[in-house]
């Protein structure tokens, strides 16, 4: 039976809001969100965050295999999302110019920038071993989760 993604993301967002209620600590919230997304999203092999530090992204809280620690702005899917400050929905990472293969098992990816105090703070990154795993419903659902994160952080 196919997943009702709109219902799934409503539930995830409700859980995310409950986990972050009254909590302003960035790392605590990112850790809980990465665990929640890892637990709830089917067919993924990595869920986590990269934080903007000076002119690069640095690995933050995540679930999955060990990952690349530093990503230059504009490199790979995460660096592109951060540099352009635009979400990236990649059907097949092997067709993405400059893709950084932290895990060779990853075949599709979705990346959503997030902000604190009106400035880019980092990106949410989710990978899947399946080509075409993510669609516009996933992107919209994750945008909502990121909005809840930004509200929680104030």
CSV table of C-alpha atoms in Angstrom, one decimal:
chain,number,residue,atom,x,y,z
A,1,UNK,CA,0.0,0.0,0.0
A,2,UNK,CA,1.5,3.4,-1.0
A,3,UNK,CA,2.3,5.9,1.7
A,4,UNK,CA,0.1,8.9,2.2
A,5,UNK,CA,3.0,11.4,2.2
A,6,UNK,CA,0.8,14.4,3.2
A,7,UNK,CA,-0.4,12.5,6.3
A,8,UNK,CA,3.2,11.3,7.0
A,9,UNK,CA,4.6,14.8,6.9
A,10,UNK,CA,1.8,16.2,9.0
A,11,UNK,CA,2.6,13.7,11.7
A,12,UNK,CA,6.3,14.3,11.4
A,13,UNK,CA,5.8,18.0,11.7
A,14,UNK,CA,3.6,17.6,14.7
A,15,UNK,CA,6.2,15.4,16.4
A,16,UNK,CA,8.9,17.8,15.5
A,17,UNK,CA,7.0,20.7,17.0
A,18,UNK,CA,6.4,18.7,20.2
A,19,UNK,CA,10.1,17.7,20.4
A,20,UNK,CA,11.3,21.3,20.0
A,21,UNK,CA,8.6,23.0,22.1
A,22,UNK,CA,10.4,25.5,24.4
A,23,UNK,CA,13.9,24.4,23.3
A,24,UNK,CA,16.1,27.0,21.7
A,25,UNK,CA,19.4,25.0,21.5
A,26,UNK,CA,20.3,24.5,17.9
A,27,UNK,CA,22.3,21.2,18.4
A,28,UNK,CA,19.6,19.7,20.6
A,29,UNK,CA,16.9,20.4,18.1
A,30,UNK,CA,18.9,19.3,15.1
A,31,UNK,CA,19.8,16.0,16.9
A,32,UNK,CA,16.2,15.3,17.6
A,33,UNK,CA,15.0,16.2,14.1
A,34,UNK,CA,17.6,14.0,12.4
A,35,UNK,CA,16.6,11.1,14.7
A,36,UNK,CA,12.9,11.7,14.0
A,37,UNK,CA,13.3,11.9,10.2
A,38,UNK,CA,15.5,8.8,10.3
A,39,UNK,CA,12.9,6.9,12.3
A,40,UNK,CA,9.9,8.0,10.3
A,41,UNK,CA,11.0,8.3,6.6
A,42,UNK,CA,11.1,5.1,4.7
A,43,UNK,CA,13.8,4.2,2.2
A,44,UNK,CA,16.5,6.6,3.4
A,45,UNK,CA,20.1,5.9,4.3
A,46,UNK,CA,21.1,9.3,5.8
A,47,UNK,CA,19.3,12.2,7.5
A,48,UNK,CA,21.1,15.1,9.1
A,49,UNK,CA,22.4,18.6,9.0
A,50,UNK,CA,25.4,20.6,7.8
A,51,UNK,CA,26.1,23.9,9.6
A,52,UNK,CA,27.5,27.0,7.9
A,53,UNK,CA,30.8,27.9,9.5
A,54,UNK,CA,32.6,30.8,7.8
A,55,UNK,CA,32.6,29.8,4.1
A,56,UNK,CA,31.9,26.0,4.3
A,57,UNK,CA,29.4,23.5,5.6
A,58,UNK,CA,30.5,21.4,8.6
A,59,UNK,CA,28.9,18.2,9.6
A,60,UNK,CA,26.2,18.5,12.3
A,61,UNK,CA,23.9,16.1,14.0
A,62,UNK,CA,22.8,13.2,11.8
A,63,UNK,CA,21.7,9.6,11.5
A,64,UNK,CA,23.3,7.1,9.2
A,65,UNK,CA,26.8,6.1,8.1
A,66,UNK,CA,29.8,8.4,8.8
A,67,UNK,CA,29.7,11.4,6.4
A,68,UNK,CA,31.9,14.0,4.8
A,69,UNK,CA,32.9,16.5,7.5
A,70,UNK,CA,33.4,19.6,5.4
A,71,UNK,CA,31.7,20.7,2.2
A,72,UNK,CA,32.8,23.9,0.3
A,73,UNK,CA,30.0,26.3,-0.6
A,74,UNK,CA,28.8,25.5,-4.1
A,75,UNK,CA,30.1,21.9,-4.1
A,76,UNK,CA,27.9,18.9,-4.3
A,77,UNK,CA,24.1,19.0,-3.6
A,78,UNK,CA,24.5,20.5,-0.1
A,79,UNK,CA,27.0,23.1,-1.1
A,80,UNK,CA,24.9,24.1,-4.1
A,81,UNK,CA,21.7,24.4,-1.9
A,82,UNK,CA,23.7,26.6,0.6
A,83,UNK,CA,25.3,28.8,-2.0
A,84,UNK,CA,22.1,29.4,-3.9
A,85,UNK,CA,19.9,29.3,-0.7
A,86,UNK,CA,17.5,27.2,-2.7
A,87,UNK,CA,16.3,23.6,-1.9
A,88,UNK,CA,17.7,20.9,-4.1
A,89,UNK,CA,15.6,17.9,-5.2
A,90,UNK,CA,17.9,15.4,-7.0
A,91,UNK,CA,16.4,12.4,-8.7
A,92,UNK,CA,19.7,10.8,-9.4
A,93,UNK,CA,22.8,12.1,-7.7
A,94,UNK,CA,25.1,10.6,-10.3
A,95,UNK,CA,23.6,13.0,-12.9
A,96,UNK,CA,24.3,16.0,-10.6
A,97,UNK,CA,27.5,17.8,-11.7
A,98,UNK,CA,30.0,17.9,-8.8
A,99,UNK,CA,28.1,15.4,-6.6
A,100,UNK,CA,30.1,14.5,-3.5
A,101,UNK,CA,29.7,10.8,-2.8
A,102,UNK,CA,30.0,10.5,1.0
A,103,UNK,CA,28.2,7.2,0.8
A,104,UNK,CA,28.3,5.3,-2.5
A,105,UNK,CA,25.0,3.7,-1.7
A,106,UNK,CA,23.2,7.1,-2.0
A,107,UNK,CA,21.3,7.6,-5.3
A,108,UNK,CA,18.9,10.4,-4.7
A,109,UNK,CA,18.9,13.4,-2.4
A,110,UNK,CA,16.9,16.3,-1.1
A,111,UNK,CA,18.5,19.3,0.6
A,112,UNK,CA,16.7,22.2,2.3
A,113,UNK,CA,18.5,25.3,3.6
A,114,UNK,CA,17.5,26.7,7.0
A,115,UNK,CA,18.0,30.0,8.7
A,116,UNK,CA,18.5,31.5,12.1
A,117,UNK,CA,18.1,35.2,12.8
A,118,UNK,CA,17.4,35.8,9.1
A,119,UNK,CA,20.7,34.3,8.0
A,120,UNK,CA,21.6,31.0,6.4
A,121,UNK,CA,22.6,28.6,9.2
A,122,UNK,CA,22.9,25.4,7.3
A,123,UNK,CA,21.1,22.7,5.4
A,124,UNK,CA,19.0,19.6,6.1
A,125,UNK,CA,20.2,16.7,3.9
A,126,UNK,CA,18.4,13.5,3.3
A,127,UNK,CA,19.8,10.7,1.1
A,128,UNK,CA,18.2,7.5,-0.3
A,129,UNK,CA,19.6,4.4,-1.9
A,130,UNK,CA,16.7,4.6,-4.4
A,131,UNK,CA,16.8,6.7,-7.6
A,132,UNK,CA,13.8,9.0,-7.7
A,133,UNK,CA,13.0,8.5,-4.0
A,134,UNK,CA,12.1,12.1,-3.4
A,135,UNK,CA,9.4,14.2,-5.0
A,136,UNK,CA,7.7,17.5,-4.6
A,137,UNK,CA,5.6,16.2,-1.7
A,138,UNK,CA,8.8,15.2,0.1
A,139,UNK,CA,10.2,18.7,-0.5
A,140,UNK,CA,7.1,20.4,0.7
A,141,UNK,CA,6.9,18.3,3.8
A,142,UNK,CA,10.5,18.9,4.6
A,143,UNK,CA,10.1,22.7,4.0
A,144,UNK,CA,7.4,22.6,6.6
A,145,UNK,CA,9.6,20.8,9.1
A,146,UNK,CA,12.4,23.3,8.5
A,147,UNK,CA,9.9,26.2,9.0
A,148,UNK,CA,9.0,24.6,12.4
A,149,UNK,CA,12.7,24.4,13.3
A,150,UNK,CA,13.2,28.1,12.4
A,151,UNK,CA,10.2,29.0,14.6
A,152,UNK,CA,11.5,27.0,17.5
A,153,UNK,CA,14.9,28.6,17.3
A,154,UNK,CA,13.3,32.0,17.3
